[in-house]
mmCIF file of C-alpha atoms in Angstrom:
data_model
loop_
_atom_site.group_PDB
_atom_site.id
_atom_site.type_symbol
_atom_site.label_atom_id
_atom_site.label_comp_id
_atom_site.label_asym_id
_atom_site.label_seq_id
_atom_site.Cartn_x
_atom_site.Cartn_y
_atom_site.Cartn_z
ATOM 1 C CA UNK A 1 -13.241 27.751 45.178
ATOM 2 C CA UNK A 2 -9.649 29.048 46.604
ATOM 3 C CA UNK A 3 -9.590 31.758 48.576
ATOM 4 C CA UNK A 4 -6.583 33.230 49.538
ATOM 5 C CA UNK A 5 -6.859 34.670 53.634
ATOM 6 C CA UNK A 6 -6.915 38.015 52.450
ATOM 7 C CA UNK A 7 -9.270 37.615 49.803
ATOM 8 C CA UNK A 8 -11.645 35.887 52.986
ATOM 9 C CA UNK A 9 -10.830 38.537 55.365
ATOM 10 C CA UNK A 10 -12.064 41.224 52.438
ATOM 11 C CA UNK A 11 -15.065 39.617 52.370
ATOM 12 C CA UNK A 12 -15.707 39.324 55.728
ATOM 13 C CA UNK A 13 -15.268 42.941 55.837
ATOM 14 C CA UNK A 14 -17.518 43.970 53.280
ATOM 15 C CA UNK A 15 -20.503 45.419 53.637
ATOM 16 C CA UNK A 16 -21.946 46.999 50.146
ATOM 17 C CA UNK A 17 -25.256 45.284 49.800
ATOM 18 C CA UNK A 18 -24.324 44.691 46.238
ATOM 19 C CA UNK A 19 -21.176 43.083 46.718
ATOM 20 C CA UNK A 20 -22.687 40.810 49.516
ATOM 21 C CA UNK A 21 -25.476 39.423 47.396
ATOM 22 C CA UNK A 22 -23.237 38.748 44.560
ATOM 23 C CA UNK A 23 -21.571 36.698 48.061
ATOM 24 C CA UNK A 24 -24.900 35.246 48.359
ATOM 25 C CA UNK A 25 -25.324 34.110 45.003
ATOM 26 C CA UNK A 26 -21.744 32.163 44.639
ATOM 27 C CA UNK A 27 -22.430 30.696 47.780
ATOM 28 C CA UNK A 28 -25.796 29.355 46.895
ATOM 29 C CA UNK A 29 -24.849 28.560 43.290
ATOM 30 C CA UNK A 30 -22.348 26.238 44.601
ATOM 31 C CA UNK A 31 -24.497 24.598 47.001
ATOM 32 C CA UNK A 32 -26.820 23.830 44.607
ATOM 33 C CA UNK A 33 -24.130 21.816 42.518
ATOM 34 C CA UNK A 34 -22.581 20.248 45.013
ATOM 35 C CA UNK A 35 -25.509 19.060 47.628
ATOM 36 C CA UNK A 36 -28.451 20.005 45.936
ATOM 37 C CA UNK A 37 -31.304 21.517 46.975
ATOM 38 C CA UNK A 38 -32.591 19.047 49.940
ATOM 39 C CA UNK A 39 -32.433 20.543 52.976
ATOM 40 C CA UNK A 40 -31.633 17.475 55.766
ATOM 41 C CA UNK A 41 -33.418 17.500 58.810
ATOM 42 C CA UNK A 42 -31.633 16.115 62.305
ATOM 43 C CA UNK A 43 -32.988 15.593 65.206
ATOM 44 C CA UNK A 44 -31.274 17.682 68.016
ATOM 45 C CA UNK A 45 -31.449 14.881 71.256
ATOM 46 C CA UNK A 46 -29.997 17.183 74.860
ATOM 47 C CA UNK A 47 -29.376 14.049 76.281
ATOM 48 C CA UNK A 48 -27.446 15.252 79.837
ATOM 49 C CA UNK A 49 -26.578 19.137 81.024
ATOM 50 C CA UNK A 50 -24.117 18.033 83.258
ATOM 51 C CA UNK A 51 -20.392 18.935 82.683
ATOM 52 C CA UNK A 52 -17.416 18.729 83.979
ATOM 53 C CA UNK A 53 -15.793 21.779 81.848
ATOM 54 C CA UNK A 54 -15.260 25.419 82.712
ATOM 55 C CA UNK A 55 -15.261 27.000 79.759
ATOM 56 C CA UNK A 56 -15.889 30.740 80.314
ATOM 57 C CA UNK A 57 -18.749 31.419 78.008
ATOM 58 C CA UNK A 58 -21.024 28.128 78.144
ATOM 59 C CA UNK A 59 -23.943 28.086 80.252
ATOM 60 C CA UNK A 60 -23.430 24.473 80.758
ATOM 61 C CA UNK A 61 -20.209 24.984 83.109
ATOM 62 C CA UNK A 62 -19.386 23.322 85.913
ATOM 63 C CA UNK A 63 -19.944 25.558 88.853
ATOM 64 C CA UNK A 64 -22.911 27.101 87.256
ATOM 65 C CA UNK A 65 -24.744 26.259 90.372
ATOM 66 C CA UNK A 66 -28.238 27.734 89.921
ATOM 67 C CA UNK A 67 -28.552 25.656 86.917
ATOM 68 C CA UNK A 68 -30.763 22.554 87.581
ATOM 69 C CA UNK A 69 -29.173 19.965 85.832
ATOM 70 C CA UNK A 70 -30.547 16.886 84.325
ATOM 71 C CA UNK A 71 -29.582 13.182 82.703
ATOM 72 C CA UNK A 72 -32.003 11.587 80.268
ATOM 73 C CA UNK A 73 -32.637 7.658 80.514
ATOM 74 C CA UNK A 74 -31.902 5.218 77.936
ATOM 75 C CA UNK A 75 -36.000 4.853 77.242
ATOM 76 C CA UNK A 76 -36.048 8.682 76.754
ATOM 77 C CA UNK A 77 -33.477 8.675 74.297
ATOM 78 C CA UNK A 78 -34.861 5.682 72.421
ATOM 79 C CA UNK A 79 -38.406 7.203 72.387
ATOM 80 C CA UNK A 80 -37.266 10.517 70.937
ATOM 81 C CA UNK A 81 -35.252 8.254 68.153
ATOM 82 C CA UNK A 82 -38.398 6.975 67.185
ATOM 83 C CA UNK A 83 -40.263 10.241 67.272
ATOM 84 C CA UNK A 84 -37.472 11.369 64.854
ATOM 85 C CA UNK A 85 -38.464 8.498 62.539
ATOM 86 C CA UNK A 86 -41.785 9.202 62.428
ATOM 87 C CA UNK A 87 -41.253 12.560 61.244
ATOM 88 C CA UNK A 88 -39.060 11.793 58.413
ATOM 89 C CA UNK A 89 -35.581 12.729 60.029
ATOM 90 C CA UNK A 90 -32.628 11.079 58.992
ATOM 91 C CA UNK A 91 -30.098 11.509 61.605
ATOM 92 C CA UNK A 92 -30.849 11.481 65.215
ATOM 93 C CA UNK A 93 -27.802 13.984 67.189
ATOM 94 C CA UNK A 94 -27.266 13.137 70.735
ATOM 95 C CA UNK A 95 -25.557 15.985 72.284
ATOM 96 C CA UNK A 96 -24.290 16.603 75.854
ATOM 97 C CA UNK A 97 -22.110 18.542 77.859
ATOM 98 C CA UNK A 98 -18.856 16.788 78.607
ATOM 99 C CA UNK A 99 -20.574 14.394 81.341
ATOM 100 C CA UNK A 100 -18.423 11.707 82.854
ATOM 101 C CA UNK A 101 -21.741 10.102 84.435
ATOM 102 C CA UNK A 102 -22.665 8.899 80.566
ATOM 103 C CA UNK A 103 -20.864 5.727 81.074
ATOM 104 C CA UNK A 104 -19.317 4.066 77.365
ATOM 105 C CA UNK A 105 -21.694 1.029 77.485
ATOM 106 C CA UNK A 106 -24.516 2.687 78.892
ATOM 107 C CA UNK A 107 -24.012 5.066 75.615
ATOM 108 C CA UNK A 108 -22.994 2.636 73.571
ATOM 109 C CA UNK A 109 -26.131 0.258 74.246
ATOM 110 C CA UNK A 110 -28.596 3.132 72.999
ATOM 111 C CA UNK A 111 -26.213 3.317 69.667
ATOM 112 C CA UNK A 112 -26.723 -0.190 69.144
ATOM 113 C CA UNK A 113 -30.618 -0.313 69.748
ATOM 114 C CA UNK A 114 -31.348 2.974 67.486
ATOM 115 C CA UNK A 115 -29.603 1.114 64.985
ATOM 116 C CA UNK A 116 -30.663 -2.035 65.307
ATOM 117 C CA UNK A 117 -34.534 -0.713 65.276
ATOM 118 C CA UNK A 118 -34.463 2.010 63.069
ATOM 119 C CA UNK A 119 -32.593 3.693 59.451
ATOM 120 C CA UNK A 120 -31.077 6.317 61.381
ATOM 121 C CA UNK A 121 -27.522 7.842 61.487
ATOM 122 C CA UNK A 122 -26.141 8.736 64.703
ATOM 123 C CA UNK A 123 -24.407 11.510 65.256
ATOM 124 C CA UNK A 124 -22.490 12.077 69.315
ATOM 125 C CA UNK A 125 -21.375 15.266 70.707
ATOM 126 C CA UNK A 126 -19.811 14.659 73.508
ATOM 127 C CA UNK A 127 -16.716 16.566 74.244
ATOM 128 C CA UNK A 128 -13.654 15.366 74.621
ATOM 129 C CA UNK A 129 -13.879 11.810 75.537
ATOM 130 C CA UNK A 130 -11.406 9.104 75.484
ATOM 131 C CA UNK A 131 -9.916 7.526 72.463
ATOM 132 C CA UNK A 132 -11.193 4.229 73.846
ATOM 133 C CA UNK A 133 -14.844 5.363 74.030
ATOM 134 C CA UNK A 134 -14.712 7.067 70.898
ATOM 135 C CA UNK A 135 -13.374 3.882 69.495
ATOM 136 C CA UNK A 136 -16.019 1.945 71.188
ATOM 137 C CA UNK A 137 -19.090 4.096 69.986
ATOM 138 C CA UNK A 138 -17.903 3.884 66.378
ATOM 139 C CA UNK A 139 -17.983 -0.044 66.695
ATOM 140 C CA UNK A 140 -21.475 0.286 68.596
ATOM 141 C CA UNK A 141 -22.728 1.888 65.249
ATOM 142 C CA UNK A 142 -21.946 5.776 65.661
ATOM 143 C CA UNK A 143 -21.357 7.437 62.189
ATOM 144 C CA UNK A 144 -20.446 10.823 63.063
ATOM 145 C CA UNK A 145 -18.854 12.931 65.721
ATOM 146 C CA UNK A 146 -19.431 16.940 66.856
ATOM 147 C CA UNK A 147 -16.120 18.296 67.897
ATOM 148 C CA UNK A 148 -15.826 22.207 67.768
ATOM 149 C CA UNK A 149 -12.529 23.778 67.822
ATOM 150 C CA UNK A 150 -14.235 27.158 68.725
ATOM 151 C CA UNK A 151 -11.229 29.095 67.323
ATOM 152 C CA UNK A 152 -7.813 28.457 65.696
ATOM 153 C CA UNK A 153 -6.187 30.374 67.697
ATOM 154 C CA UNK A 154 -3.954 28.628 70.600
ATOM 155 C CA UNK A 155 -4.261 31.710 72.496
ATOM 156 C CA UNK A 156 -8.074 32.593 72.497
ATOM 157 C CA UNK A 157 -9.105 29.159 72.541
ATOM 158 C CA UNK A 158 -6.825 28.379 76.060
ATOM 159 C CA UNK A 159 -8.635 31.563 77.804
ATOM 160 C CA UNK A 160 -11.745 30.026 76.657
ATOM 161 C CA UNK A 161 -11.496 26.476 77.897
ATOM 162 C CA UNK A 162 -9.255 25.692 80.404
ATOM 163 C CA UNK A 163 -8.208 22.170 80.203
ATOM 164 C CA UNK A 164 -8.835 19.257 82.642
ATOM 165 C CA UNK A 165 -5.281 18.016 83.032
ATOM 166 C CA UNK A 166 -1.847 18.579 81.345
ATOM 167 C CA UNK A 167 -1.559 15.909 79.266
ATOM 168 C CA UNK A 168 -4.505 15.629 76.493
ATOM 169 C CA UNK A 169 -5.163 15.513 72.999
ATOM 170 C CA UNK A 170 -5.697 19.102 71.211
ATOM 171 C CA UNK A 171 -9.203 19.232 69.640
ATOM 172 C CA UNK A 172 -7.820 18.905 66.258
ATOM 173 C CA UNK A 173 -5.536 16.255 67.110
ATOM 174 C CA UNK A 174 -8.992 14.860 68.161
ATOM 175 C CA UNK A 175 -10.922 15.361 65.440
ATOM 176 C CA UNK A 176 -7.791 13.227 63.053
ATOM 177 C CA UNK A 177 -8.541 10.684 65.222
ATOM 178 C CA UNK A 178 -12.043 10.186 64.984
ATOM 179 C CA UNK A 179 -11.244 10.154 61.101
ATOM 180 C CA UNK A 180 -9.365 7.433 61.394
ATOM 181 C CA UNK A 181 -12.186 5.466 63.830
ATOM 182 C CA UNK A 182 -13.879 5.726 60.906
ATOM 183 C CA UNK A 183 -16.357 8.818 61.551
ATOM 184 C CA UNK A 184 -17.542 11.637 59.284
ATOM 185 C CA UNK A 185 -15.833 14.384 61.518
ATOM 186 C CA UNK A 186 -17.959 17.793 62.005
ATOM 187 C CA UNK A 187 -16.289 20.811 63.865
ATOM 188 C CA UNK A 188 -16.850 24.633 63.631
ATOM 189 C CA UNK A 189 -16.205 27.817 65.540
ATOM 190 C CA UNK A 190 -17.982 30.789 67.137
ATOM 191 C CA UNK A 191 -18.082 34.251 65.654
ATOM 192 C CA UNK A 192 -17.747 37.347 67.563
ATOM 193 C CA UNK A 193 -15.965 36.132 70.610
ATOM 194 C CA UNK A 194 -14.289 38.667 72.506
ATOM 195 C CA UNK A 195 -10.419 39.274 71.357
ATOM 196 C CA UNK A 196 -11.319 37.309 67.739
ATOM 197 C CA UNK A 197 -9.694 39.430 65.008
ATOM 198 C CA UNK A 198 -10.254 38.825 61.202
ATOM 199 C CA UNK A 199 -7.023 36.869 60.522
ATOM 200 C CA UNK A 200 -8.433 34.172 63.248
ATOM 201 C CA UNK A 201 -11.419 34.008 61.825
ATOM 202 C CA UNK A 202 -9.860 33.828 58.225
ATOM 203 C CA UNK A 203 -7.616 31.242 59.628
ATOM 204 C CA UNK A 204 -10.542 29.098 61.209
ATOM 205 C CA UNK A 205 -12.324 29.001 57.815
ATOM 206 C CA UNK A 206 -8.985 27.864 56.001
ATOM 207 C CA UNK A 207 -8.495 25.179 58.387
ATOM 208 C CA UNK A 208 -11.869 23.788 57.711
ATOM 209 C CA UNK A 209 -10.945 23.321 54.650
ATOM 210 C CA UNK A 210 -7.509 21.492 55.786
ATOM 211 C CA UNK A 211 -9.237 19.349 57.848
ATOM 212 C CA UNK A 212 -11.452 18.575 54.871
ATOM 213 C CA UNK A 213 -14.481 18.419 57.492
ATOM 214 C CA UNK A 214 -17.296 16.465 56.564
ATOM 215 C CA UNK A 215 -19.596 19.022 58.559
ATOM 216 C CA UNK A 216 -18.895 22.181 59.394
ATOM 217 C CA UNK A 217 -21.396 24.566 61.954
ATOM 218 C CA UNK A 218 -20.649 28.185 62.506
ATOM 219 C CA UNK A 219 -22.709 30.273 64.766
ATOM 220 C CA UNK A 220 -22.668 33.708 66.334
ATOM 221 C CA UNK A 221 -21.239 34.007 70.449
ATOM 222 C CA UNK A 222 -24.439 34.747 72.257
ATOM 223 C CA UNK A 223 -23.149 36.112 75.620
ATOM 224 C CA UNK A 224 -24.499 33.907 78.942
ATOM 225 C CA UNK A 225 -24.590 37.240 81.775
ATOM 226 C CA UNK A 226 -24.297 33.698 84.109
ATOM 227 C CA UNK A 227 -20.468 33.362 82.415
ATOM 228 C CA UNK A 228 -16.929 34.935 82.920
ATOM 229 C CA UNK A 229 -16.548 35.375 79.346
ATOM 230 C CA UNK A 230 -20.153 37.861 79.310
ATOM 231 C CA UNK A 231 -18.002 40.489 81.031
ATOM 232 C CA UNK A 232 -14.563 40.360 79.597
ATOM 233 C CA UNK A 233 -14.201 43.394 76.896
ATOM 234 C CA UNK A 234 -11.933 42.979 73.528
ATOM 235 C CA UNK A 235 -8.629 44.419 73.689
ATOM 236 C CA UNK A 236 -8.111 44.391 70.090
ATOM 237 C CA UNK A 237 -7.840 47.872 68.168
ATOM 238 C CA UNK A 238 -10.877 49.505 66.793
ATOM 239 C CA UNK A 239 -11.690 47.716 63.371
ATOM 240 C CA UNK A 240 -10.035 44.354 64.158
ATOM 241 C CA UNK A 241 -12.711 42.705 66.801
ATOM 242 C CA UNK A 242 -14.945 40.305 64.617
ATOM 243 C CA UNK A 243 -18.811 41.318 65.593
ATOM 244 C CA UNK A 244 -21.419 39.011 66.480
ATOM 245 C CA UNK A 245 -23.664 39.825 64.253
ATOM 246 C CA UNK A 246 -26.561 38.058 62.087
ATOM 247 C CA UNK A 247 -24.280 39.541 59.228
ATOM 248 C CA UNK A 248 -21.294 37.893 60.086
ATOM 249 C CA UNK A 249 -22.740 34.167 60.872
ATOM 250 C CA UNK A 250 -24.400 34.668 57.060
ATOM 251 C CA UNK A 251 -21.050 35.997 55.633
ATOM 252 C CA UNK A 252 -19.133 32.607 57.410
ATOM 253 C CA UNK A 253 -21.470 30.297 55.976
ATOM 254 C CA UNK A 254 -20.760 31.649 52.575
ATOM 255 C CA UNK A 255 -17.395 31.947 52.689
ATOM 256 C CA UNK A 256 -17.409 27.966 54.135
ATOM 257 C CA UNK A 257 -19.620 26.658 51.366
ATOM 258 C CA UNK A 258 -17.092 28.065 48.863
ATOM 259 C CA UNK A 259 -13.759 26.552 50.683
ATOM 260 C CA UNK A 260 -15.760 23.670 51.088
ATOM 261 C CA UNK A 261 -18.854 23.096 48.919
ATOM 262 C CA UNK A 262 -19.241 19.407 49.631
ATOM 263 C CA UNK A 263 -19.720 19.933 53.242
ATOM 264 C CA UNK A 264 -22.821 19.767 55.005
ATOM 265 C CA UNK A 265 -23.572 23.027 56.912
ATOM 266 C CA UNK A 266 -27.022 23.962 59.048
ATOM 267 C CA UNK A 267 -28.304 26.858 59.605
ATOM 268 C CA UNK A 268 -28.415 27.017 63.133
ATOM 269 C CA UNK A 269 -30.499 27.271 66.183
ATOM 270 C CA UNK A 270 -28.581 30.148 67.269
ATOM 271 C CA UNK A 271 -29.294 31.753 63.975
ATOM 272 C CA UNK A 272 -32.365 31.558 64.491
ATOM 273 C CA UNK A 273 -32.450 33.209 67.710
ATOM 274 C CA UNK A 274 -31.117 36.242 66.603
ATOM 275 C CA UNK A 275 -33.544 36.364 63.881
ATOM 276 C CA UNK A 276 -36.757 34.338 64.333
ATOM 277 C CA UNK A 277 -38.681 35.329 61.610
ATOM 278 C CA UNK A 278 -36.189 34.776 58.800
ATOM 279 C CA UNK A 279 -32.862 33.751 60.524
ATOM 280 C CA UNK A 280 -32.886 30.120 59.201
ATOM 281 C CA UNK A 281 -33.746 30.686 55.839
ATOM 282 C CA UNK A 282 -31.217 33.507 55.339
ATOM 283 C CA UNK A 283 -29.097 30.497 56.149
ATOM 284 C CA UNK A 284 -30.286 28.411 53.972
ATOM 285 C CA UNK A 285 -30.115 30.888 51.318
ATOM 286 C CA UNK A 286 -26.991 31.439 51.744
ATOM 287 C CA UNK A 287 -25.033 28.217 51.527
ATOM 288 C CA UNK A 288 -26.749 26.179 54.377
ATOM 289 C CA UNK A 289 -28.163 22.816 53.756
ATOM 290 C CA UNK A 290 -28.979 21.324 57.362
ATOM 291 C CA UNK A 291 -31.621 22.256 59.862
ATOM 292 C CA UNK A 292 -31.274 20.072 63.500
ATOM 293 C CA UNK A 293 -34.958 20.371 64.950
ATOM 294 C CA UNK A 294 -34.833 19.703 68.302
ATOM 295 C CA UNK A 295 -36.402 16.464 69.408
ATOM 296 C CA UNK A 296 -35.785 16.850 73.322
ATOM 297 C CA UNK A 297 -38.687 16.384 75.695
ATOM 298 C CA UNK A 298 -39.869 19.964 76.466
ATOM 299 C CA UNK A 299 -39.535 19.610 80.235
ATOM 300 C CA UNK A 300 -35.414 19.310 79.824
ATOM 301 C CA UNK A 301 -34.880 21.829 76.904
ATOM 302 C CA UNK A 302 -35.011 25.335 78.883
ATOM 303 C CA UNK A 303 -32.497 23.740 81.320
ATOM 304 C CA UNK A 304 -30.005 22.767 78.140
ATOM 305 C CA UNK A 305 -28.981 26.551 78.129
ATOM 306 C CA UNK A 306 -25.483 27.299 76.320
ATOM 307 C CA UNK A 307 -26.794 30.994 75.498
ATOM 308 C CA UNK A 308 -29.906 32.731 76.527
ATOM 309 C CA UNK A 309 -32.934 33.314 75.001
ATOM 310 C CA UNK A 310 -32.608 29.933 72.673
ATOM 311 C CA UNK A 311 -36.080 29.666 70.082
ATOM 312 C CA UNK A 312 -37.917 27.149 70.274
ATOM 313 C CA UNK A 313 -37.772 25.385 73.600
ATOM 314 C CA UNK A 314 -41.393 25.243 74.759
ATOM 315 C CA UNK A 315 -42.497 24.365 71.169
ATOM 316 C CA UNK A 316 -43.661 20.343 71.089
ATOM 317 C CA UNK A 317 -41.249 18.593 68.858
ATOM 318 C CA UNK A 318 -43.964 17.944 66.574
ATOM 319 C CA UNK A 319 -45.026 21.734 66.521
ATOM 320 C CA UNK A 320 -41.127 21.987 65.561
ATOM 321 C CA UNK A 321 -41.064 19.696 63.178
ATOM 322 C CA UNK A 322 -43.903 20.805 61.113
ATOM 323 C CA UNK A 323 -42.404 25.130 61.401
ATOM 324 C CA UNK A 324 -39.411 23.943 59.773
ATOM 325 C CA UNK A 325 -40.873 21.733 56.796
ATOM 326 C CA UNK A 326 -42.960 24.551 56.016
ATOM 327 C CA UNK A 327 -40.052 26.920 56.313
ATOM 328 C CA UNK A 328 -38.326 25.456 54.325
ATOM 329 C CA UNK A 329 -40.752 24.730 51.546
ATOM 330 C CA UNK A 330 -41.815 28.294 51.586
ATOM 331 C CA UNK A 331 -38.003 29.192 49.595
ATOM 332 C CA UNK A 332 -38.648 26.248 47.419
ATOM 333 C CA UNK A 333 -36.373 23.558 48.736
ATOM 334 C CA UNK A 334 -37.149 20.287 49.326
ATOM 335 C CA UNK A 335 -36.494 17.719 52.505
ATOM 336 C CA UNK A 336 -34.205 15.588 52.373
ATOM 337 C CA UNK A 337 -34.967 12.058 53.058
ATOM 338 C CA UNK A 338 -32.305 9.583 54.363
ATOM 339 C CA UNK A 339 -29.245 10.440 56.620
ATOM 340 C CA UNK A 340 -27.644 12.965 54.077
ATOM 341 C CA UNK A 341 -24.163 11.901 54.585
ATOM 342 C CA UNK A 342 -21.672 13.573 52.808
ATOM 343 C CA UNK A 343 -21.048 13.008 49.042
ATOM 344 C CA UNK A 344 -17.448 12.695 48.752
ATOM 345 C CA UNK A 345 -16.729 13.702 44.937
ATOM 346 C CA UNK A 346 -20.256 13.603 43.717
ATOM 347 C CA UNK A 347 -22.208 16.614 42.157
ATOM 348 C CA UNK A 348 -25.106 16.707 43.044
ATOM 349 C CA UNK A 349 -28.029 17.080 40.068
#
């Protein structure tokens, strides 16, 4: 569907129930023609909570002292591959903060086994790595890449993350070249952050659809009170600051799965922890068609802490695993079996 930015920053401002669930409706409609009605299940793998970032509202920072950080091993990743197999999961997602210690052939060894061993896709987010080792972890068997641009906005996203050095590649300029390694590419942004106005946000969800990303995850900015960014106040003008909100994260998705109704798109963890009882199937409802359970071993997944006050992290991945299925059965969808890759051109029937 094209959307013109005003007609997306209209609907972002709506709020007359009516008008949103005729939203809803499009949204859905179009998800069912285009990826059916499968919902794909990946399994979320924290492998390390080191990083070597400061960006101002992640948890994961680098002189977050108090946190206690933590590196999986290569046999811990493997095993929770498996456990991913054995409860149906297609993709396995190994996801880290931007932690030079993960070496490229230590990472790209654990690539090669999962594939070797097993039918899963593997899916990295890693940060911002270098084009060698994303070139290397394609050839090792990687088949998609994580790479949020957080916000269009030059601006909003420098105060956010500061940059290591001078001289690097631009997230976006990034995410081309993981295309060209050969990758599905997935990105996204946050909603709500502090200073975000309603032509960035319009913006972000037309360049998704430049980018023509393969996955797209949106999610609302939970404030960390352990963060610079939890105490920094919007200077925009009243009306213009894009909030938070449940609301908003449903109204994204939406608005995405019409600019872009082949892409895959969860519904969220953080979603879900502003709404436990419903926040995930709203999603779903909505436009969504991925769900990453989290497959971490329990004693890491309190100390993998972005935001506060994440669901699920002293549930048992199997205790996880067997929530969502019946989740998602109880709106009458199905789970999806395989990795779920993108469809390019196909309608789904």
């Amino acid at each position: 569907m094209s959307f013109t930015k005003q007609e997306i920053i209209d609907w972002l401002k709506e709020e007359d129930s009516n008008q949103l669930e005729q939203l809803w409706h499009m949204a859905d409609a179009v998800r069912k023609q285009y990826v059916g009605d499968d919902v794909h299940l990946r399994g979320l793998i924290e492998v390390s909570n080191y990083c070597v970032r400061q960006c101002t509202y992640c948890g994961l920072r680098f002189d977050r002292n108090n946190l206690q950080r933590y590196r999986m091993t290569r046999e811990e990743v493997i095993e929770c591959a498996h456990e991913a197999v054995s409860f149906g999961y297609g993709t396995v997602v190994l996801q880290a903060g931007e932690d030079y210690g993960i070496k490229a052939d230590w990472l790209g060894e654990i690539i090669r086994e999962i594939k070797a061993a097993t039918p899963l896709a593997v899916t990295l987010s890693m940060g911002e790595r270098s084009l060698d080792e994303l070139r290397q972890w394609r050839q090792d068997g990687a088949d998609r890449y994580l790479l949020r641009f957080e916000t269009s906005d030059p601006e909003l996203y420098a105060s956010i993350h500061p940059p290591l050095t001078k001289d690097h590649l631009s997230r976006i300029e990034l995410l081309l070249k993981l295309r060209e390694f050969g990758y599905e590419i997935g990105s996204g942004v946050m909603i709500g952050l502090p200073d975000q106005s309603y032509d960035i946000l319009a913006n972000d969800i037309l360049l998704f659809r430049q980018l023509d990303l393969d996955m797209i995850g949106v999610g609302p900015y939970i404030p960390n009170d352990d963060t610079p960014l939890a105490s920094v106040e919007t200077a925009l003008p009243q009306g213009q600051q894009v909030p938070n909100t449940e609301l908003m994260v449903y109204k994204v998705i939406a608005l995405t799965r019409l600019v872009c109704p082949e892409a895959n798109i969860p519904s969220t963890t953080a979603l879900a922890s502003l709404n436990k009882a419903a926040g995930r199937e709203n999603g779903l409802n909505r436009g969504a068609n991925i769900v990453m359970p989290n497959v971490t071993p329990q004693k890491y997944r309190e100390f993998y802490e972005i935001y506060p006050a994440k669901v699920c992290i002293n549930e048992a991945a199997a205790d996880c695993r067997y929530c969502i299925q019946g989740r998602i059965r109880n709106i009458d969808r199905g789970i999806g079996s395989g990795p779920g890759s993108r469809q390019n051109g196909v309608i789904a029937t």
